[in-house]
Amino acid sequence: MYRPGAYVVTERAVEVENLVKRYPKSQANAVDGISFSVPVGEIFGLLGPNGAGKTTTVGVLTTRVKPTSGCALVGEVDVTLDPVTARSMLAVVPQRNNLDRALSIRDNLLFHAAYHGVPRPEAKARAAQLLDQFGLADRAASKPEFVSGGQAQRIMIARALMHSPMTLFLDEPSTGLDPAARLFVWERVRALRERGVTIVLTTHDMDEAAELSDRVGIMDHGKLLALDTPKSLTRALPGSQTLDVTVELAGGDLAQAVKAFQMLEGVENVETVDDDTSEGCLRTRLYVSGEASTLLVPVTKVVTDHQMNLTDARIGKPTLEDVFISLTGKALR
Amino acid sequence: MSAPVDRQRPRVGRAFWAVLYRDLYVTSKELPTFLAQVILQPLFLLFVFGRILTDLGYAQEGYAELLFPGLVGLTAVVTGLQSSAFPLVIDFAYTKEIEDRLLAPMPTALVAVEKIVYAALRALVASALMLPIGVLILGSIPWRPGAAPLFILMVILGSLVGSAMGLLMGTSVPANRINIVFSLVFTPLLFTGASQYPWPSLDGMRWFQVITTLNPLTYVSEGMRAALVPEVPHMPPVLCVGMLVFAITVIGWAGMRGFRRRALD
């Protein structure tokens, strides 16, 4: 994954070892002993539901959260021992708009550069360039008070780039954005990778993780459950197709039905998905080795034989969500 | 953006100045608001207590002379406190604007120091403005040759102790309680600080005299009187300076700790 670029100084942009974070008064560890490393120039995605520990992990890496134990390095600098140097090498785009409302959009960029010691003329030139690139030039003089979520996100990314960070942390970059704004963010992120900037992003959106990331770490309950390229993660799942079967129980016995599904030819594995959809309905996912469509008739028969009603059947390819389901037994959303 | 990044140690001093400059820049953009904020309160206090009450004969002749130094001290402490406490509460609770500065390449404690320095600068300006306001409202203000060094020292110490108190309050009080805490702290602070009466004159009211020693403002007011109206009985200036340095150190340390707790999870 090594990509030559302007910032190549170290091989590893991020390294986390046995990281644990337990917040005071909390029963469980928010981050529970995770380890991973991100090579320079990679887009690394942390995928997991809300509360999985992704934001806390990024919080530690960006010097805002003190780890309970373990080690976190950014650009080979220990973020706990030397947060000041670490901060000079990284940038953060937070989930929430934290733009300086007392400053204009341009001044948000310029002051950020000043905090990081970027010489004034250089900062001005870079701000002009970024404002232009991000389609903010015509609003540069106005305050960021009434900007939309997508625009705030753009401004925050532009701000983060003002001091040429080696590693950029994006916390839920497209949460709450409309599809166009989301695509824009994705494009910018890819363009940055081309320049050799390492990107660490958190997301609960499997499409985003799959589309954008070179490698994905799947997190749940503070643990890192799997880490690989999106392709390898889905390939590791049994079967080449999936068949989602949603049934209305109506007094039938699901456990028996699942057993019957497993007996069907071509079914590699069956999982019950715990996603609180409409009441009384349950979703099971069949991983199929051959053509999933050939199973529609036998599956329908099993369902009716077990006194249940089939409400939905869907054929798909295994996605990161399936990986998540197979790892945790529950749906991502 | 493709400029190579230098890997030398970040320049902390530059970051500090940039963060301070940000606050000064924002203040300069809203100068009228700033002036109204800092002038209004001492203006009214001086007008009502120094002018109206004496003109109407409810206060003795010469009360304005003894009140003025106290009000300069009060202005320094209160302005410092308000300038650091309020923005911090709003920042940490709602806007999170400060986050970008917390990620500047400088120690977190220095961001807290900047807050104290900035608030103290505001307090210095407000205290300095008290001189022309005093002349305007009272006709003349107590001043004597040689008053300047102790007066300036007291303004600086008063501004710093107020700002440190603001840092402690702003970081230790949750946003939803700030109203209650402010009214519970503010009113006693205003009236137990020997601003409106000389501390030694409380000899006959021992319990209240003891209470006033807990308020740092008392030492500012008394030190101001030592500088401007030394003929009025007052605490020894050395004691005032010592107590204020002690208060700034202890309160500043506690405020810095509170700031770190709010800034880091």
XYZ file of C-alpha atoms in Angstrom:
598
model
C 0.000 0.000 0.000
C 3.012 2.255 0.068
C 2.498 5.246 -2.168
C 5.218 7.724 -2.879
C 4.110 11.278 -2.203
C 5.162 14.646 -0.924
C 4.894 13.676 2.712
C 6.696 10.412 2.778
C 8.730 10.629 5.897
C 7.752 7.482 7.697
C 6.327 4.196 6.563
C 3.574 4.242 9.099
C 1.264 7.187 9.432
C -0.685 5.757 12.337
C 0.021 3.021 14.785
C -2.202 1.863 17.608
C -1.222 -0.821 20.048
C -3.411 -2.421 22.715
C -5.293 0.821 23.065
C -7.771 0.930 25.933
C -9.993 3.814 26.936
C -12.385 3.659 29.828
C -14.251 6.841 30.645
C -14.664 7.657 34.311
C -17.909 6.297 35.776
C -18.304 3.920 32.858
C -18.822 0.207 33.303
C -17.207 -0.907 30.068
C -14.195 0.089 28.022
C -15.117 2.462 25.198
C -12.059 1.180 23.366
C -11.113 -2.273 24.465
C -7.561 -3.195 23.514
C -7.349 -2.517 19.796
C -4.249 -2.598 17.600
C -3.757 -1.562 13.986
C -1.409 0.413 11.830
C -1.990 2.551 8.768
C 0.749 2.948 6.148
C 1.445 6.347 4.665
C -0.905 7.272 1.843
C -3.712 4.898 2.726
C -7.372 5.619 3.246
C -8.240 3.686 6.344
C -11.850 3.319 7.404
C -13.115 2.463 10.855
C -16.571 1.000 10.372
C -19.010 0.304 13.153
C -22.282 1.357 14.719
C -22.606 4.391 16.986
C -20.894 3.721 20.277
C -18.468 1.194 18.801
C -15.475 3.253 19.945
C -14.470 4.733 16.583
C -14.694 8.357 17.629
C -12.881 7.630 20.884
C -10.084 5.933 18.933
C -9.783 8.972 16.693
C -10.007 11.163 19.803
C -6.942 9.450 21.260
C -5.042 9.690 17.982
C -5.825 13.385 17.702
C -4.624 14.084 21.272
C -8.067 14.991 22.599
C -8.740 11.839 24.588
C -6.284 10.483 27.126
C -5.870 6.722 26.718
C -6.295 4.510 29.771
C -3.543 2.231 28.547
C -1.807 1.256 25.353
C 0.022 3.268 22.812
C -0.966 5.496 19.885
C 1.455 6.994 17.397
C 0.863 9.469 14.603
C 3.801 9.822 12.240
C 5.844 7.836 14.754
C 5.177 10.445 17.430
C 3.562 9.189 20.621
C 0.406 11.270 20.986
C 0.398 10.948 24.769
C 4.072 11.740 25.319
C 4.384 14.498 22.741
C 0.944 15.809 21.798
C 2.356 19.126 20.606
C 4.443 17.588 17.826
C 1.658 15.146 16.989
C -0.782 18.031 16.529
C 1.529 19.695 14.048
C 1.350 16.635 11.812
C -2.343 15.843 11.881
C -5.625 17.534 11.173
C -9.150 16.733 12.263
C -12.490 17.203 10.593
C -14.960 16.609 13.408
C -18.471 15.282 13.211
C -19.926 18.496 14.549
C -19.528 21.955 13.109
C -16.905 23.663 15.295
C -16.065 26.531 12.976
C -15.150 29.821 14.581
C -18.356 31.827 14.283
C -16.625 35.059 15.167
C -14.431 34.812 12.077
C -15.244 34.874 8.382
C -14.819 31.695 6.373
C -11.502 32.928 4.981
C -10.301 33.971 8.435
C -11.203 30.528 9.754
C -8.653 29.183 7.297
C -6.078 31.907 7.873
C -6.147 31.706 11.659
C -5.884 27.943 11.568
C -2.741 28.383 9.473
C -1.440 30.970 11.939
C -1.951 28.595 14.887
C 0.215 26.138 12.977
C 2.901 28.664 12.141
C 2.305 28.802 8.380
C 3.865 32.058 7.118
C 1.253 34.666 6.239
C 1.844 35.028 2.464
C 1.877 31.265 2.053
C -1.298 30.955 4.110
C -3.068 33.586 2.017
C -2.178 31.871 -1.234
C -3.202 28.483 0.083
C -6.487 29.817 1.454
C -7.353 31.374 -1.901
C -6.564 28.127 -3.644
C -8.584 25.985 -1.222
C -11.568 28.342 -1.171
C -11.612 28.137 -4.933
C -11.241 24.358 -5.031
C -13.993 23.870 -2.490
C -16.398 26.262 -4.187
C -16.345 28.679 -1.272
C -14.679 31.673 -2.909
C -17.859 33.741 -3.256
C -18.758 33.270 0.410
C -15.260 33.647 1.823
C -15.936 36.970 3.512
C -19.134 35.902 5.263
C -19.368 34.303 8.694
C -19.936 30.564 8.779
C -23.013 30.970 10.954
C -25.716 30.057 8.519
C -23.967 27.608 6.238
C -25.501 24.238 5.411
C -24.099 21.007 6.780
C -22.394 20.260 3.497
C -20.787 23.670 3.328
C -19.627 23.509 6.935
C -18.039 20.174 6.118
C -16.256 21.684 3.130
C -14.989 24.615 5.147
C -13.741 22.294 7.881
C -11.900 20.120 5.380
C -10.365 23.189 3.738
C -9.370 24.483 7.171
C -7.797 21.152 8.063
C -5.668 21.269 4.918
C -4.252 24.720 5.635
C -1.215 23.398 7.461
C -0.570 20.491 5.055
C -1.145 17.716 7.556
C 0.416 14.348 6.906
C -2.576 12.532 8.315
C -6.152 13.719 8.112
C -8.783 12.352 10.481
C -12.377 12.528 9.299
C -15.034 11.677 11.843
C -18.219 10.523 10.096
C -17.452 12.685 7.054
C -20.766 12.328 5.286
C -23.259 11.939 8.098
C -26.162 14.251 7.420
C -24.917 15.305 3.990
C -26.999 15.152 0.848
C -25.757 12.762 -1.872
C -24.064 15.514 -3.909
C -22.179 16.879 -0.923
C -21.206 13.366 0.001
C -19.763 12.684 -3.431
C -17.858 15.939 -3.246
C -16.275 14.896 0.061
C -15.375 11.496 -1.369
C -13.717 13.122 -4.376
C -11.669 15.417 -2.167
C -10.604 12.530 0.023
C -9.437 10.519 -2.976
C -7.591 13.541 -4.382
C -5.785 13.918 -1.069
C -4.719 10.309 -1.100
C -3.239 10.905 -4.538
C -1.085 13.561 -2.937
C 0.131 11.106 -0.347
C -1.955 12.337 2.578
C -2.991 9.518 4.863
C -6.683 9.503 5.681
C -8.299 7.886 8.686
C -12.063 8.060 8.616
C -14.800 6.716 10.822
C -18.166 5.803 9.449
C -21.252 3.797 10.206
C -22.064 3.782 6.526
C -20.917 0.579 4.861
C -21.143 2.105 1.375
C -18.805 4.854 2.393
C -16.392 2.407 3.965
C -16.444 0.138 0.927
C -16.267 2.913 -1.666
C -13.616 5.003 -0.093
C -11.322 2.897 2.032
C -8.271 0.951 0.987
C -8.682 -1.037 4.152
C -11.495 -1.242 6.630
C -11.387 -2.016 10.326
C -14.684 -3.229 11.695
C -15.380 -2.151 15.253
C -18.042 -3.078 17.744
C -18.145 -2.629 21.530
C -14.659 -1.161 21.537
C -13.067 -4.112 19.806
C -11.587 -4.384 16.360
C -13.294 -7.459 14.914
C -11.721 -7.592 11.472
C -9.317 -5.598 9.361
C -8.721 -6.015 5.648
C -9.531 -4.575 2.228
C -13.288 -4.370 1.587
C -12.878 -7.038 -1.106
C -11.062 -9.516 1.096
C -13.529 -8.962 3.903
C -16.526 -9.799 1.727
C -14.674 -12.582 -0.036
C -14.048 -14.275 3.270
C -17.772 -14.724 3.680
C -19.221 -18.080 2.640
C -21.171 -18.112 -0.632
C -21.179 -15.871 -3.652
C -24.701 -14.548 -3.291
C -27.046 -13.841 -0.448
C -30.743 -14.374 -0.120
C -32.502 -12.289 2.511
C -35.708 -13.833 3.678
C -38.039 -11.825 5.853
C -40.877 -13.696 7.463
C -43.788 -12.891 9.679
C -43.712 -15.389 12.505
C -47.474 -15.782 12.963
C -46.898 -18.457 15.574
C -44.378 -20.457 13.580
C -41.023 -21.651 14.879
C -38.142 -19.776 13.339
C -35.429 -21.997 14.793
C -36.914 -25.002 13.027
C -37.201 -23.047 9.795
C -33.540 -21.985 10.013
C -32.567 -25.628 10.388
C -34.616 -26.424 7.311
C -32.952 -23.586 5.366
C -29.573 -25.032 6.234
C -30.600 -28.379 4.771
C -31.386 -26.797 1.387
C -28.922 -27.467 -1.386
C -26.566 -24.620 -2.150
C -26.999 -22.900 1.225
C -23.627 -22.417 2.855
C -24.673 -20.600 5.961
C -27.744 -19.052 7.582
C -27.818 -16.094 9.904
C -30.672 -14.490 11.731
C -30.326 -10.758 11.540
C -31.228 -8.803 14.577
C -32.514 -5.544 13.174
C -35.562 -4.147 14.840
C -37.683 -3.681 11.737
C -41.427 -4.053 11.723
C -42.889 -5.973 14.603
C -43.273 -9.688 14.394
C -41.007 -9.897 11.360
C -37.618 -11.555 11.278
C -34.912 -11.459 8.698
C -32.647 -14.381 7.950
C -29.770 -14.236 5.548
C -28.797 -17.247 3.459
C -25.305 -17.366 1.992
C -25.611 -19.237 -1.256
C -22.887 -20.888 -3.323
C -24.766 -21.007 -6.631
C -27.668 -19.031 -8.072
C -29.764 -17.653 -5.235
C -32.846 -17.412 -7.467
C -33.091 -21.220 -7.690
C -33.705 -21.245 -3.945
C -36.753 -18.998 -4.001
C -39.230 -21.824 -4.420
C -37.739 -24.206 -1.827
C -37.405 -21.332 0.645
C -41.028 -20.337 0.197
C -42.026 -23.929 0.824
C -39.997 -24.086 4.053
C -41.616 -20.872 5.249
C -45.168 -22.032 4.628
C -44.388 -25.505 6.025
C -43.418 -23.802 9.270
C -46.653 -21.819 9.483
C -44.992 -18.492 8.718
C -45.694 -15.835 6.083
C -43.025 -14.719 3.658
C -43.034 -10.919 3.542
C -39.846 -10.204 1.608
C -37.100 -11.998 -0.269
C -34.085 -10.276 -1.688
C -31.056 -11.455 -3.630
C -27.757 -9.680 -3.163
C -24.019 -9.886 -3.140
C -22.223 -10.033 0.193
C -21.348 -6.518 1.356
C -19.498 -5.092 4.302
C -22.784 -5.143 6.127
C -22.856 -8.919 5.732
C -19.354 -9.017 7.129
C -20.586 -6.997 10.075
C -23.597 -9.247 10.495
C -21.503 -12.367 10.324
C -19.145 -10.907 12.936
C -21.701 -9.543 15.365
C -25.003 -11.175 14.505
C -26.700 -7.803 14.165
C -27.323 -5.253 11.473
C -25.234 -2.132 11.253
C -28.176 0.249 11.394
C -0.350 22.222 -0.668
C 2.400 20.032 -1.926
C 5.077 21.952 -0.055
C 7.175 19.605 1.999
C 6.432 19.685 5.678
C 9.253 20.518 7.998
C 9.572 18.038 10.783
C 11.276 20.329 13.211
C 9.682 20.941 16.562
C 6.608 23.117 16.252
C 7.056 26.695 17.385
C 4.897 26.919 20.463
C 5.480 30.636 20.983
C 4.096 31.473 17.561
C 1.036 29.355 18.159
C 0.441 31.172 21.445
C 0.629 34.589 19.811
C -1.635 33.492 16.990
C -4.257 32.301 19.476
C -3.983 35.548 21.449
C -4.103 37.554 18.236
C -7.322 35.764 17.278
C -9.025 37.028 20.436
C -7.675 40.559 20.008
C -8.718 40.550 16.349
C -12.266 39.483 17.194
C -12.442 42.125 19.943
C -11.229 44.819 17.567
C -14.055 43.911 15.202
C -16.618 44.501 17.923
C -15.067 47.438 19.707
C -18.297 49.336 20.520
C -19.806 46.245 22.144
C -16.618 45.661 24.092
C -16.526 49.251 25.354
C -20.190 49.217 26.332
C -19.621 45.952 28.164
C -16.731 47.230 30.224
C -17.799 50.822 30.803
C -21.450 50.572 31.709
C -21.219 48.949 35.120
C -18.489 51.151 36.666
C -20.119 54.189 35.089
C -23.366 53.582 36.937
C -21.692 52.589 40.192
C -19.607 55.710 40.148
C -22.515 57.915 39.188
C -24.963 56.594 41.782
C -22.614 56.013 44.708
C -20.021 58.673 44.035
C -22.188 61.437 42.709
C -25.857 61.061 43.506
C -25.556 59.786 47.066
C -23.028 62.459 48.042
C -24.877 65.234 46.200
C -28.086 64.282 47.966
C -26.280 64.209 51.250
C -26.785 60.509 51.980
C -23.064 59.859 51.805
C -20.413 61.882 53.566
C -18.278 64.420 51.819
C -15.170 62.577 50.650
C -16.896 59.230 50.171
C -16.308 59.477 46.420
C -12.579 59.763 47.087
C -12.533 56.490 48.945
C -14.994 54.783 46.637
C -13.102 55.533 43.451
C -10.028 53.337 44.166
C -12.344 50.528 45.217
C -14.311 50.782 41.998
C -11.179 50.673 39.874
C -10.260 47.449 41.675
C -13.783 46.126 41.236
C -13.685 46.894 37.518
C -10.373 45.079 37.092
C -11.543 41.935 38.908
C -15.066 41.794 37.504
C -14.072 42.509 33.912
C -11.350 39.873 34.108
C -13.771 37.348 35.515
C -16.482 37.994 32.964
C -14.048 38.047 30.066
C -12.738 34.588 30.769
C -15.710 32.792 32.326
C -18.528 33.505 29.877
C -16.750 32.711 26.610
C -15.355 29.504 28.078
C -18.730 28.258 29.227
C -20.265 28.898 25.823
C -17.274 27.445 24.017
C -17.078 24.205 25.928
C -20.819 23.667 26.111
C -22.150 24.772 22.753
C -20.017 26.180 19.995
C -16.855 24.076 20.509
C -15.098 26.843 18.629
C -12.091 26.454 20.868
C -11.396 22.953 19.520
C -9.393 24.254 16.592
C -7.133 26.109 19.017
C -6.854 23.084 21.278
C -5.436 21.272 18.253
C -2.825 23.950 17.667
C 0.712 22.715 18.255
C 0.976 24.054 21.794
C 0.458 22.571 25.255
C -3.180 22.629 26.367
C -2.226 24.580 29.485
C -0.952 27.396 27.270
C -4.388 27.775 25.703
C -5.663 28.307 29.251
C -2.872 30.813 29.928
C -3.906 32.651 26.773
C -7.463 32.885 28.085
C -6.148 34.467 31.295
C -3.861 36.865 29.438
C -6.616 37.944 27.049
C -9.170 38.452 29.822
C -6.592 40.364 31.864
C -5.876 42.640 28.893
C -9.575 43.447 28.636
C -9.642 44.125 32.361
C -6.609 46.417 32.056
C -8.328 48.472 29.372
C -11.509 48.681 31.438
C -9.582 49.783 34.540
C -7.630 52.391 32.604
C -10.906 53.770 31.245
C -12.023 54.330 34.816
C -9.631 57.290 35.113
C -11.288 59.482 32.446
C -14.744 58.272 33.518
C -13.916 59.233 37.092
C -12.815 62.710 36.040
C -15.949 63.061 33.958
C -18.388 62.063 36.667
C -16.712 63.137 39.874
C -15.014 66.249 38.538
C -11.705 65.105 39.937
C -10.196 61.828 41.014
C -7.808 61.144 43.857
C -4.274 61.067 42.509
C -0.954 61.916 44.023
C 2.602 61.992 42.768
C 4.164 58.583 43.082
C 0.849 56.733 42.983
C 1.465 55.246 39.566
C 3.703 52.209 40.340
C 1.443 50.714 43.027
C -1.696 51.695 41.082
C -0.444 49.933 37.942
C 0.692 46.903 39.925
C -2.734 46.662 41.567
C -4.558 46.975 38.227
C -2.407 44.178 36.814
C -2.816 41.899 39.819
C -6.541 42.643 40.021
C -7.003 41.869 36.324
C -5.068 38.636 36.646
C -6.854 37.414 39.762
C -10.236 38.158 38.169
C -9.281 36.339 34.971
C -7.999 33.359 36.931
C -11.268 33.250 38.890
C -13.146 33.358 35.589
C -11.094 30.487 34.203
C -11.889 28.414 37.277
C -15.595 29.244 37.121
C -15.861 28.851 33.377
C -14.361 25.392 33.441
C -15.841 24.018 36.651
C -19.478 24.995 36.201
C -21.695 23.053 33.808
C -23.420 25.279 31.278
C -26.917 24.676 32.599
C -25.893 25.917 36.054
C -23.938 28.960 35.033
C -26.851 31.316 35.750
C -27.268 30.065 39.289
C -23.567 30.001 40.005
C -23.078 33.455 38.623
C -25.729 34.994 40.798
C -24.506 33.038 43.810
C -20.910 34.092 43.277
C -21.274 37.461 41.684
C -23.323 39.394 44.211
C -21.230 38.342 47.227
C -18.112 39.030 45.214
C -19.293 42.590 44.486
C -20.117 43.430 48.054
C -17.567 41.571 50.170
C -14.559 43.028 48.349
C -14.058 46.214 50.397
C -14.700 48.245 47.269
C -17.387 50.422 48.818
C -15.805 50.670 52.301
C -12.257 50.587 53.673
C -11.422 47.252 55.229
C -10.015 48.591 58.567
C -13.295 50.439 59.170
C -14.953 47.044 59.633
C -13.152 46.570 62.980
C -16.453 46.893 64.771
C -18.030 44.164 62.647
C -15.498 41.413 63.086
C -17.430 38.551 61.423
C -17.917 40.502 58.229
C -14.318 41.668 58.286
C -13.214 38.032 58.405
C -15.479 37.136 55.486
C -14.040 39.903 53.343
C -10.533 38.470 53.728
C -11.693 35.499 51.631
C -12.466 37.738 48.670
C -9.387 38.543 46.555
C -11.075 41.784 45.544
C -10.524 43.044 49.113
C -6.765 43.107 48.573
C -7.133 44.883 45.248
C -9.408 47.552 46.748
C -7.130 48.038 49.728
C -4.002 48.159 47.585
C -5.682 50.744 45.355
C -6.487 52.862 48.386
C -2.887 52.575 49.537
C -1.862 53.929 46.147
C -4.438 56.690 45.650
C -5.703 57.731 49.091
C -2.996 56.676 51.555
C -4.473 58.941 54.228
C -7.464 56.590 54.519
C -6.609 53.667 56.806
C -5.792 50.632 54.652
C -4.086 47.261 54.662
C -0.323 47.281 54.194
C 0.362 47.144 50.412
C 2.909 44.363 50.893
C 0.203 42.174 52.384
C -2.134 43.014 49.475
C 0.479 42.122 46.866
C 1.433 38.925 48.698
C -2.157 37.752 49.079
C -2.916 38.529 45.433
C 0.125 36.680 44.128
C -0.895 33.750 46.310
C -4.504 33.905 45.050
C -3.449 34.164 41.407
C -1.175 31.154 41.810
C -3.705 28.937 43.572
C -6.792 29.954 41.581
C -4.841 29.987 38.318
C -3.523 26.501 38.993
C -7.004 25.202 39.802
C -8.414 26.925 36.725
C -5.752 25.392 34.524
C -6.573 21.971 35.926
C -10.247 22.571 35.228
C -9.416 23.679 31.723
C -7.397 20.556 31.014
C -10.233 18.433 32.345
C -12.683 20.105 29.986
C -10.317 20.090 27.044
C -9.236 16.458 27.285
C -11.486 13.472 27.794
